[in-house]
mmCIF file of C-alpha atoms in Angstrom:
data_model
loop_
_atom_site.group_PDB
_atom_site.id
_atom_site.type_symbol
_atom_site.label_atom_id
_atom_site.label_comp_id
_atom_site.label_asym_id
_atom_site.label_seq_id
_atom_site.Cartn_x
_atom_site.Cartn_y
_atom_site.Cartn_z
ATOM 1 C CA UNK A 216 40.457 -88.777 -42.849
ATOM 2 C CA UNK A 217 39.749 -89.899 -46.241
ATOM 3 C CA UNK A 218 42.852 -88.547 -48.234
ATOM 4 C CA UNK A 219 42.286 -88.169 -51.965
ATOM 5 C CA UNK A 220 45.727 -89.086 -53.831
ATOM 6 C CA UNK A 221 44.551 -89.266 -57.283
ATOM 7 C CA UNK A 222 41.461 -87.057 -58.026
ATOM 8 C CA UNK A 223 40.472 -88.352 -61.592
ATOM 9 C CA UNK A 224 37.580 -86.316 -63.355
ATOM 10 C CA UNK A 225 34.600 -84.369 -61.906
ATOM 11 C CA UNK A 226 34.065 -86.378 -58.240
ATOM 12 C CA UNK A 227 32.847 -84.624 -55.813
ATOM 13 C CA UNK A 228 30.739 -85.185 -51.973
ATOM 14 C CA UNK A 229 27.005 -85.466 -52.533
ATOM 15 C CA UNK A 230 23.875 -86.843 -50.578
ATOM 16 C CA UNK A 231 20.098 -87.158 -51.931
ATOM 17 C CA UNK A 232 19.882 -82.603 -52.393
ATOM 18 C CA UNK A 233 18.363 -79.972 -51.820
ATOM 19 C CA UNK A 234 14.325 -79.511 -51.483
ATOM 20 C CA UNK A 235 12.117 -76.810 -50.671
ATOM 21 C CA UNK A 236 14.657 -73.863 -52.251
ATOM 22 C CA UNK A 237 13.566 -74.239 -56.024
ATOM 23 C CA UNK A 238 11.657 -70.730 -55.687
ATOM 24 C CA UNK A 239 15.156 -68.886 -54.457
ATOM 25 C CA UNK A 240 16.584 -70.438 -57.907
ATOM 26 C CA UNK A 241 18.540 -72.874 -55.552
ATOM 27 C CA UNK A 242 18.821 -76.274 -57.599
ATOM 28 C CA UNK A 243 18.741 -80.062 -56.265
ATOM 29 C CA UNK A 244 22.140 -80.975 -56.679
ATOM 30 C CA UNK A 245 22.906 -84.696 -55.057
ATOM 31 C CA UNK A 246 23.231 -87.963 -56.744
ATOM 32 C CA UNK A 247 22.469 -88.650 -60.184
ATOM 33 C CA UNK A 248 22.215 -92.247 -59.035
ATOM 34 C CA UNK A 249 20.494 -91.561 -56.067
ATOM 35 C CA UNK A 250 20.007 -95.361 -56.175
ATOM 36 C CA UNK A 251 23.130 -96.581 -55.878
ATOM 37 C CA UNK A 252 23.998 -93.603 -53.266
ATOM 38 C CA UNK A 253 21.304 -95.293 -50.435
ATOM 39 C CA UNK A 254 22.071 -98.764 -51.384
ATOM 40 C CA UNK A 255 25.735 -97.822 -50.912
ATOM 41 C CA UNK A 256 24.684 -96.345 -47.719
ATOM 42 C CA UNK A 257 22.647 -99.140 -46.517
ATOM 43 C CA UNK A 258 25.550 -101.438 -47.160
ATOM 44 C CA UNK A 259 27.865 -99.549 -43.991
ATOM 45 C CA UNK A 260 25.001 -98.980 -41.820
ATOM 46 C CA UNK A 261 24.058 -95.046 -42.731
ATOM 47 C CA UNK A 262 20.836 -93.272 -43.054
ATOM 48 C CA UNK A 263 20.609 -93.643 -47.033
ATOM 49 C CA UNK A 264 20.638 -90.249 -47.850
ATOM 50 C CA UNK A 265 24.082 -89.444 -46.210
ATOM 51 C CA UNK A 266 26.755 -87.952 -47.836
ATOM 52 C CA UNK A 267 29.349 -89.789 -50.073
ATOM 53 C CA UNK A 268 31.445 -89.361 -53.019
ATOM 54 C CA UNK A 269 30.457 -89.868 -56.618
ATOM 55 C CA UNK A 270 33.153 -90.549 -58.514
ATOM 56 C CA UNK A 271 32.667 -89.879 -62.837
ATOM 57 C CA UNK A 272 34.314 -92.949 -65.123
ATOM 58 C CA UNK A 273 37.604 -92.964 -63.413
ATOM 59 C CA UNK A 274 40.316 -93.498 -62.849
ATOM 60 C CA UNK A 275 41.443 -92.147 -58.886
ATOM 61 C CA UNK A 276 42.680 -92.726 -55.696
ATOM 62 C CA UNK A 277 42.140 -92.583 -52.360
ATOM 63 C CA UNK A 278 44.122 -93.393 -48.820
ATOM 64 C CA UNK A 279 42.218 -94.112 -45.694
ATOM 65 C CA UNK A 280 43.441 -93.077 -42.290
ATOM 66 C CA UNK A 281 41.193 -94.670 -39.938
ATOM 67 C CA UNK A 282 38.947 -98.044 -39.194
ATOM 68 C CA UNK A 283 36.179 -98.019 -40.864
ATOM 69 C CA UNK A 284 33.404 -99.776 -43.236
ATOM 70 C CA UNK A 285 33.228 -98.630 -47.125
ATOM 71 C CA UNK A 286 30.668 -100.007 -49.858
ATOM 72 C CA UNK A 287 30.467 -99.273 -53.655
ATOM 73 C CA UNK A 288 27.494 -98.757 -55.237
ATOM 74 C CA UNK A 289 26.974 -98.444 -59.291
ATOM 75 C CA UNK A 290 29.006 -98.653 -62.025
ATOM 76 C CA UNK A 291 31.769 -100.848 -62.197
ATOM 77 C CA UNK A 292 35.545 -99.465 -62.271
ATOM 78 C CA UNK A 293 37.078 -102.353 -61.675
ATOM 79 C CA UNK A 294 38.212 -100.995 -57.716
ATOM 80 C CA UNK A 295 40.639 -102.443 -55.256
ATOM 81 C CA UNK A 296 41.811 -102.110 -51.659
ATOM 82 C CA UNK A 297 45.117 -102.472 -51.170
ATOM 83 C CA UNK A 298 45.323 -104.979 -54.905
ATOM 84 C CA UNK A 299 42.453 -106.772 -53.725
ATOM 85 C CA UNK A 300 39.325 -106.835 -55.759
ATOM 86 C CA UNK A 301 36.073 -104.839 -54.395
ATOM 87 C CA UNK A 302 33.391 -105.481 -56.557
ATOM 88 C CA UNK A 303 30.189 -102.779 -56.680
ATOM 89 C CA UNK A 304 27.485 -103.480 -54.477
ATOM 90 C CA UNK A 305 29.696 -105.018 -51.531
ATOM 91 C CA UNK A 306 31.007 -103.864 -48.177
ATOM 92 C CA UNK A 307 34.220 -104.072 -46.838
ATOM 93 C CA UNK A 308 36.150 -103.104 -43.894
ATOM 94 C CA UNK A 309 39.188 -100.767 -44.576
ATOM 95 C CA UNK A 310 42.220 -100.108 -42.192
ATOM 96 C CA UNK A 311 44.050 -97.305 -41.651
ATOM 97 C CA UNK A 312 46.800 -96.901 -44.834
ATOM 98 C CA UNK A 313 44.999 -99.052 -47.143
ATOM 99 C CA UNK A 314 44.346 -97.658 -50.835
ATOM 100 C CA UNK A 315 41.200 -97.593 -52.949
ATOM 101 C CA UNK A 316 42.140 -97.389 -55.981
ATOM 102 C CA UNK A 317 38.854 -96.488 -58.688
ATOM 103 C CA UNK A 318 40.558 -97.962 -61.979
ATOM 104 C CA UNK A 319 38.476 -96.645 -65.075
ATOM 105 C CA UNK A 320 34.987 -97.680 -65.559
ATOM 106 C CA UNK A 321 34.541 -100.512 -67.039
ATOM 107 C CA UNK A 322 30.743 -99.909 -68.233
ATOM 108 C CA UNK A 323 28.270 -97.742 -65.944
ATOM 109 C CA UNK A 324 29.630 -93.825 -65.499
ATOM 110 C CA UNK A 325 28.906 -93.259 -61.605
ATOM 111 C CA UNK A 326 29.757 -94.941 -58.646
ATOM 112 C CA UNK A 327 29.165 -93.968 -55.416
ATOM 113 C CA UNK A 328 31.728 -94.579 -52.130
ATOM 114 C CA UNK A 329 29.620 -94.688 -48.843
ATOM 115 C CA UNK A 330 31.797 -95.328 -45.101
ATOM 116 C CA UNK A 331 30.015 -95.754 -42.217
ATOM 117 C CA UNK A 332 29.206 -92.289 -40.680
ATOM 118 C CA UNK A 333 28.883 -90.983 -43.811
ATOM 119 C CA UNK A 334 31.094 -88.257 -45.436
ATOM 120 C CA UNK A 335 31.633 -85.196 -43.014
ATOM 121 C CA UNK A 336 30.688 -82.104 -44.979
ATOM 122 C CA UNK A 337 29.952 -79.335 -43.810
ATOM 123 C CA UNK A 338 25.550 -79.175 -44.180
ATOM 124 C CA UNK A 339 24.216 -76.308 -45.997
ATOM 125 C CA UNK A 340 20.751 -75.632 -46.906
ATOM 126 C CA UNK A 341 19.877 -78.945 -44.909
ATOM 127 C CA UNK A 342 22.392 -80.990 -47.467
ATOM 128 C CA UNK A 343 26.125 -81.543 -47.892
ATOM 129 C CA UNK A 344 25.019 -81.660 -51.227
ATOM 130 C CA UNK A 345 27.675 -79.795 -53.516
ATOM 131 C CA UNK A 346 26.398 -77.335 -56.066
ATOM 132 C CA UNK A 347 29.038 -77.085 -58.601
ATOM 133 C CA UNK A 348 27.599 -74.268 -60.194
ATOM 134 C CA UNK A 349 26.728 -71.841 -57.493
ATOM 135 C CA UNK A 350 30.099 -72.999 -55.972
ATOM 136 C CA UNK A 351 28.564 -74.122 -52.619
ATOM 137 C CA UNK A 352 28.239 -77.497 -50.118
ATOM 138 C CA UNK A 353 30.048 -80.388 -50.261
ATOM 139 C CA UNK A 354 33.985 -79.446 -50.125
ATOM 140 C CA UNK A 355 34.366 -75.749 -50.709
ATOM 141 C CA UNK A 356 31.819 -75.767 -53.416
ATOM 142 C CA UNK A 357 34.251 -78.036 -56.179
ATOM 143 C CA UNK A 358 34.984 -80.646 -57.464
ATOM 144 C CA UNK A 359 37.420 -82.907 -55.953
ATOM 145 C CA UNK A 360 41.279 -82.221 -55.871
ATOM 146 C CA UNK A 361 44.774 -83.891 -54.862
ATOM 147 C CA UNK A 362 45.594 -83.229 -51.316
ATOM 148 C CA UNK A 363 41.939 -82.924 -50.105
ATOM 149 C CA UNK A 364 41.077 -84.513 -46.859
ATOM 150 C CA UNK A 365 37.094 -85.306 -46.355
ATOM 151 C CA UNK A 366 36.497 -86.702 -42.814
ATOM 152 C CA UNK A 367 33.918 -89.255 -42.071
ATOM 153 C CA UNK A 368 31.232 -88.626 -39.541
ATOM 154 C CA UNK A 369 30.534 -90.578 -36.412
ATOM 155 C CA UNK A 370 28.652 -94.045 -36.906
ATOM 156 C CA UNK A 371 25.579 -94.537 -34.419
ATOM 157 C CA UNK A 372 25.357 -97.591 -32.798
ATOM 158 C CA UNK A 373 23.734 -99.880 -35.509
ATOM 159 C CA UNK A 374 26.719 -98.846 -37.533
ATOM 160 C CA UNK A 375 28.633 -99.752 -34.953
ATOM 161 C CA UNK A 376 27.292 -103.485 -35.166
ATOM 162 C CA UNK A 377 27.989 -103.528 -38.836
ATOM 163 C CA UNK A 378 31.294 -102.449 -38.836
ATOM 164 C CA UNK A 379 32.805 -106.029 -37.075
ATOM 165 C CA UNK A 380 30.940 -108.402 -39.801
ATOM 166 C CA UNK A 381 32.642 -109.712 -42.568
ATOM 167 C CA UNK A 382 32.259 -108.528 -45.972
ATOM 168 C CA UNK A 383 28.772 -109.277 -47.706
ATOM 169 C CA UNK A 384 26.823 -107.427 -50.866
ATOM 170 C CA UNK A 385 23.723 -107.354 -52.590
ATOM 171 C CA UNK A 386 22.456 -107.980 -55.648
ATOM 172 C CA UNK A 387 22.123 -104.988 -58.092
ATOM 173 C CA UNK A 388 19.272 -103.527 -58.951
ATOM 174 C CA UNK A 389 17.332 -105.572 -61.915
ATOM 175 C CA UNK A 390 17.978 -102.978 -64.526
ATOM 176 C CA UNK A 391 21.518 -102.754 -63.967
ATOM 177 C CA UNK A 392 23.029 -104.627 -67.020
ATOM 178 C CA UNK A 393 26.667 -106.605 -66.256
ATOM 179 C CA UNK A 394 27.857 -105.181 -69.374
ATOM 180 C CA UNK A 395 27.699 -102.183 -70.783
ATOM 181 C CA UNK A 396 23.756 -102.011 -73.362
ATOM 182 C CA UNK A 397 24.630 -100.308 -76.373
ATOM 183 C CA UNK A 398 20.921 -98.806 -76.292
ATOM 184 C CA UNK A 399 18.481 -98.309 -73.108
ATOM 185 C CA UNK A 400 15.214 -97.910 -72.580
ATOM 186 C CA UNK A 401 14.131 -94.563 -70.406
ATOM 187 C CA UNK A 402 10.625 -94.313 -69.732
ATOM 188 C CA UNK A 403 8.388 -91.252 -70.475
ATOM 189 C CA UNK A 404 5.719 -89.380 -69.490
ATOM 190 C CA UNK A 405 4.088 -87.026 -72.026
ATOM 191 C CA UNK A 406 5.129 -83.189 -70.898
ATOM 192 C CA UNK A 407 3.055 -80.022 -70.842
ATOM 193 C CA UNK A 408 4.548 -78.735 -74.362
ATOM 194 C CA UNK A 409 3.993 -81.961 -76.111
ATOM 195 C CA UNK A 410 0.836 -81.276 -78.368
ATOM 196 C CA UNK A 411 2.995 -77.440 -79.387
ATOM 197 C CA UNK A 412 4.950 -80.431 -81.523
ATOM 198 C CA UNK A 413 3.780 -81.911 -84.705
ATOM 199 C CA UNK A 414 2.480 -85.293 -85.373
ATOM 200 C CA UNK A 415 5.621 -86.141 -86.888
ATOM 201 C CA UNK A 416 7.898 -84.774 -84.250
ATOM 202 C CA UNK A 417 6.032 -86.589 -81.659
ATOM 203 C CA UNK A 418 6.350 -90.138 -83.594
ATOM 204 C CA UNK A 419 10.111 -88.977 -84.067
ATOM 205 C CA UNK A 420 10.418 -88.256 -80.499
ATOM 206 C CA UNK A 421 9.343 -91.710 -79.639
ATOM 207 C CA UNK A 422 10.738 -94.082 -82.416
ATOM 208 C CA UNK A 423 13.989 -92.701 -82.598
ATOM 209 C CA UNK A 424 17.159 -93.714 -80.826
ATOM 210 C CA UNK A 425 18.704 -90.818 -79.429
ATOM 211 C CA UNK A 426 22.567 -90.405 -78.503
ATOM 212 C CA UNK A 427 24.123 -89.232 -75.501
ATOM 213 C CA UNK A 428 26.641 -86.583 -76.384
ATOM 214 C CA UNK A 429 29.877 -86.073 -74.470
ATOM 215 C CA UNK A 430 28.658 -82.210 -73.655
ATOM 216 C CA UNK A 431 26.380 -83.396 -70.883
ATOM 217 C CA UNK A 432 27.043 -83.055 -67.204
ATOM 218 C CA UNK A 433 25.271 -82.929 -64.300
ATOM 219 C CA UNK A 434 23.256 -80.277 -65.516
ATOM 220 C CA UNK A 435 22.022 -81.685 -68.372
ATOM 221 C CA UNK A 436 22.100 -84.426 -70.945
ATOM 222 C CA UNK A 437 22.243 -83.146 -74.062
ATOM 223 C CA UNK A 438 21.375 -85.832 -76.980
ATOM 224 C CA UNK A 439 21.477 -86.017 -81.143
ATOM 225 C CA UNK A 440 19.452 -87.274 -83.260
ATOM 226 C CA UNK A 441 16.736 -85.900 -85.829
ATOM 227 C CA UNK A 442 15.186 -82.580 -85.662
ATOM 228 C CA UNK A 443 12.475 -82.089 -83.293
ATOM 229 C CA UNK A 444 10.173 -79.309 -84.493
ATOM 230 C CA UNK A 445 7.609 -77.669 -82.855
ATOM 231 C CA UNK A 446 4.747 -75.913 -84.590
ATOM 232 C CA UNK A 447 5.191 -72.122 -85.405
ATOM 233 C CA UNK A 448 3.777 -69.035 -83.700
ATOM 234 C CA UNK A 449 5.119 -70.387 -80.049
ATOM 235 C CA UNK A 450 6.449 -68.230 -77.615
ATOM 236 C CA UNK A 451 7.046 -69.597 -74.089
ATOM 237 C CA UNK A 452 7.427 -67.380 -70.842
ATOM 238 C CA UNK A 453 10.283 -68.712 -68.754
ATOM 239 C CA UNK A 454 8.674 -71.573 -66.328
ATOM 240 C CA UNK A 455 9.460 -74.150 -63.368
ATOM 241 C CA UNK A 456 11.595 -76.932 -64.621
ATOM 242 C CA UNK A 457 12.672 -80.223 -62.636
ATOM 243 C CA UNK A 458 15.119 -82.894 -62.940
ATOM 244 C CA UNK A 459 13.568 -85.533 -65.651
ATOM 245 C CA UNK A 460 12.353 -82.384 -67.990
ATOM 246 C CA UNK A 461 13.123 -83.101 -71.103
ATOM 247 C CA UNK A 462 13.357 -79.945 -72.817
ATOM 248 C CA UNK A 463 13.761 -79.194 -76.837
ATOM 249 C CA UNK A 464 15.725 -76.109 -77.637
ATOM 250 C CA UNK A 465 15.124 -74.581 -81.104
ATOM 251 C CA UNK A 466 18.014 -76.527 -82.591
ATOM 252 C CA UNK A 467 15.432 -79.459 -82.063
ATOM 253 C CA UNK A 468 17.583 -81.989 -80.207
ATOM 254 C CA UNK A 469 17.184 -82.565 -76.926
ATOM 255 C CA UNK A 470 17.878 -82.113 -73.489
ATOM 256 C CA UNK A 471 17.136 -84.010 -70.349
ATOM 257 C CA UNK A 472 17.645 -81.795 -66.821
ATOM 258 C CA UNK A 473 19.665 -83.564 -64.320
ATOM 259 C CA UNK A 474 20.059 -83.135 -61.155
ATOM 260 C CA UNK A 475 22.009 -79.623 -61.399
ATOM 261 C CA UNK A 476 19.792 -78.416 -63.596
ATOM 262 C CA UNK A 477 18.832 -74.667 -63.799
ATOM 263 C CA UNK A 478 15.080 -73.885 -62.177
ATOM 264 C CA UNK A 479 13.609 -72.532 -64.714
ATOM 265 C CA UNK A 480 13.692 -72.222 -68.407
ATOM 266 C CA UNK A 481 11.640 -70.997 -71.358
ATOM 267 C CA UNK A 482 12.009 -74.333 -74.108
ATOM 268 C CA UNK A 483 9.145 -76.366 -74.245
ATOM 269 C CA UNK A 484 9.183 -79.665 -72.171
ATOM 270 C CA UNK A 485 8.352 -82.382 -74.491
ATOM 271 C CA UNK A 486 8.159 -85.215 -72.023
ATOM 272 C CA UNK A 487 9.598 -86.038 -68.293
ATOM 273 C CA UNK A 488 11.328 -88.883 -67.200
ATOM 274 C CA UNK A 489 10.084 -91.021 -64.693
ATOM 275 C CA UNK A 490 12.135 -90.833 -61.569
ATOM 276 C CA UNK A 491 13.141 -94.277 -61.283
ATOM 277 C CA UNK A 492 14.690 -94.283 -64.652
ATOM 278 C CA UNK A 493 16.782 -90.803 -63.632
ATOM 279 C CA UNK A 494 19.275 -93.509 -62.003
ATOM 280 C CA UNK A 495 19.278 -95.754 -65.192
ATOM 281 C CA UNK A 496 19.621 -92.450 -67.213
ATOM 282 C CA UNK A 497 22.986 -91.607 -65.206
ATOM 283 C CA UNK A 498 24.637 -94.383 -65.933
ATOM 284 C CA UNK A 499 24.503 -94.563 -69.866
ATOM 285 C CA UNK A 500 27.954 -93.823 -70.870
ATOM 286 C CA UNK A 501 29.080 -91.103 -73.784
ATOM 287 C CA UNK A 502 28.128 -92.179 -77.373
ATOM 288 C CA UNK A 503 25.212 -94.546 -76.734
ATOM 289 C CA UNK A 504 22.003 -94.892 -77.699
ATOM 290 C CA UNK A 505 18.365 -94.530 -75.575
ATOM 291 C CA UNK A 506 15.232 -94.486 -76.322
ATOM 292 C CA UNK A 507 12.246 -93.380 -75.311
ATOM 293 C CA UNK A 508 9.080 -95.301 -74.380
ATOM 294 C CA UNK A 509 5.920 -93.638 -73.865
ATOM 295 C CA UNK A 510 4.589 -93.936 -70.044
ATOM 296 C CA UNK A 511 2.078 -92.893 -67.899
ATOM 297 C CA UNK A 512 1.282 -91.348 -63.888
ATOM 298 C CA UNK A 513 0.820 -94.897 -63.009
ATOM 299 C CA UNK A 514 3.541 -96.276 -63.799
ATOM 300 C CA UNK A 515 5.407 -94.133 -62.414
ATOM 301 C CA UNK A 516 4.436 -94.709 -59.215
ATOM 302 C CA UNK A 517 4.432 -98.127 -59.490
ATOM 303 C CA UNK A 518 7.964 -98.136 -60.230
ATOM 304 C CA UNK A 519 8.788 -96.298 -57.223
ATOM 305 C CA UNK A 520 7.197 -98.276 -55.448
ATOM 306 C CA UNK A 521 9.436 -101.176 -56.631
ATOM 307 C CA UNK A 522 12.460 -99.576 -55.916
ATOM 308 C CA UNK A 523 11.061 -98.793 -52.707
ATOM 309 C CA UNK A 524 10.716 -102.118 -51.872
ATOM 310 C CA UNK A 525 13.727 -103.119 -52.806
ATOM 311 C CA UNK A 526 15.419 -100.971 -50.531
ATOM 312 C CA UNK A 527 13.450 -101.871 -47.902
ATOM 313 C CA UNK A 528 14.306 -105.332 -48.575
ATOM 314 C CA UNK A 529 18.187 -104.385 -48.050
ATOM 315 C CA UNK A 530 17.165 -102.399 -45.073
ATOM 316 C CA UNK A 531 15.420 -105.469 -43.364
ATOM 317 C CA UNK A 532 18.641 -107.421 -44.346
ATOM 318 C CA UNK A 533 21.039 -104.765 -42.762
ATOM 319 C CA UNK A 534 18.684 -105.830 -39.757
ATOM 320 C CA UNK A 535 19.384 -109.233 -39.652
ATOM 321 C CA UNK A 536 23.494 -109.017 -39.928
ATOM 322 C CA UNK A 537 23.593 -106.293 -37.267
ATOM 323 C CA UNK A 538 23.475 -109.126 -34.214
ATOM 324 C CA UNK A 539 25.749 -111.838 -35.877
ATOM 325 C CA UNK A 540 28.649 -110.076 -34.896
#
């Protein structure tokens, strides 16, 4: 068992969520750094959408009560096992007794504890994915408390390789900054709403720097800055949204859906993230600055196509450690 002695802020079990339930107003849920979740993942020898733990800026505490092999993937909280350093992006063997202790973040906002087998929710909807909303998945539907036990499931036989080599990591991914970026770049496309906004909102929209406000979760990030206004005469019917909709409410400032996010919704969608910046997105931290940068279809896929790679580079790598045992 994985025994949680100090619970911090929201943490909670999640995996890559939900698909294919958008039209029973069931929402994605998962990882907001989905990222960091497979890399993590990848680093103990699991399938990389299995479940884990995302733990929120910090700080908490957890025992372990059995052999196994833990990573850390994204932000940095400055973590140790038993008083010994474990940096993000490395994998590690941990005995039975020994503490992980998740100090608070020292930049990033989400990191991500994979052990081989993955975590051992209960599936629901084909994810262990919790929806803290609707109260369901993960660990009874919440967030995580003292005195919860999560077990881990059973690692298959590449695992099983893994779990006898000695620690190793990978690099981060090339947009994750060591230090904390006062202001970040998040790439977008143009949305279906965008012309309903004036010339100057849309110049506003994109040469602005916009703050993250400490009201966000994983439902959305709300942001300030100046007053978006669309042109007058507009009424919208209530529509599909996705995570990476950037909607504008009629207070002007707005709001990007995360991964929690509602299914529909009746403000007009400016722009949409690209997907591989949703990751980057999660990890800007309370009272800094983004901004927006004008993208395209093609890009977009090109970029997942580069973090595609990348994992498949990490995957091939996995590969070669498995025999030196």
């Amino acid at each position: 068992m994985i025994k949680i002695i100090r619970a911090g802020r929201i943490n909670s079990v999640q995996d890559m969520g939900r698909s294919g339930f958008r039209h029973l107003g069931i929402c994605q849920s998962g990882a907001l750094d989905r990222t960091a979740l497979a890399i993590a993942n990848l680093l103990v020898g699991n399938p990389r959408d299995s479940a884990a733990i995302e733990f929120t800026l910090g700080p908490c505490e957890l025992e372990f009560t059995f052999d196994t092999r833990i990573a850390l993937g994204g932000a940095d909280f400055g973590a140790t096992l038993d008083g010994r350093p474990l940096l993000p992006w490395w994998s590690v063997r941990a005995r039975p007794g020994q503490i992980l202790k998740l100090n608070a973040a020292r930049h990033g906002m989400r990191a991500y504890l994979a052990v081989a087998g993955g975590v051992n929710a209960s599936a629901q909807l084909g994810s262990r994915a919790t929806d803290l909303q609707a109260g369901f998945g993960g660990h009874g539907g919440r967030a995580l408390t003292e005195g919860d036990a999560l077990s881990a499931g059973a690692p298959d036989n590449p695992a099983a390789a893994i779990h006898t080599t000695p620690s190793f990591g990978v690099r981060a991914p090339s947009w994750y900054e060591p230090d904390d970026a006062e202001s970040i770049a998040i790439r977008v496309i143009p949305g279906p709403e965008y012309d309903l906004f004036s010339v100057a909102a849309q110049k506003t929209f994109w040469s602005s720097s916009w703050t993250l406000t400490p009201q966000s979760n994983r439902m959305g990030f709300r942001l300030s800055g100046p007053e978006l206004k669309i042109k007058k005469g507009v009424d919208l019917l209530s529509h599909g949204v996705l995570p990476g909709v950037i909607q504008v409410p009629p207070a002007g400032q707005p709001i990007v859906l995360m991964a929690d996010a509602q299914t529909t919704g009746g403000y007009p969608k400016i722009g949409v993230v690209i997907g591989a910046d949703l990751a980057k997105l999660a990890q800007l931290r309370f009272n800094r600055t983004l901004q927006f940068v004008e993208s395209d279809a093609t890009e977009a896929r090109a970029a997942l196509r580069e973090e595609a790679l990348y994992l498949q580079q990490i995957e091939t790598a996995m590969h070669w450690l498995r025999p030196a045992r």
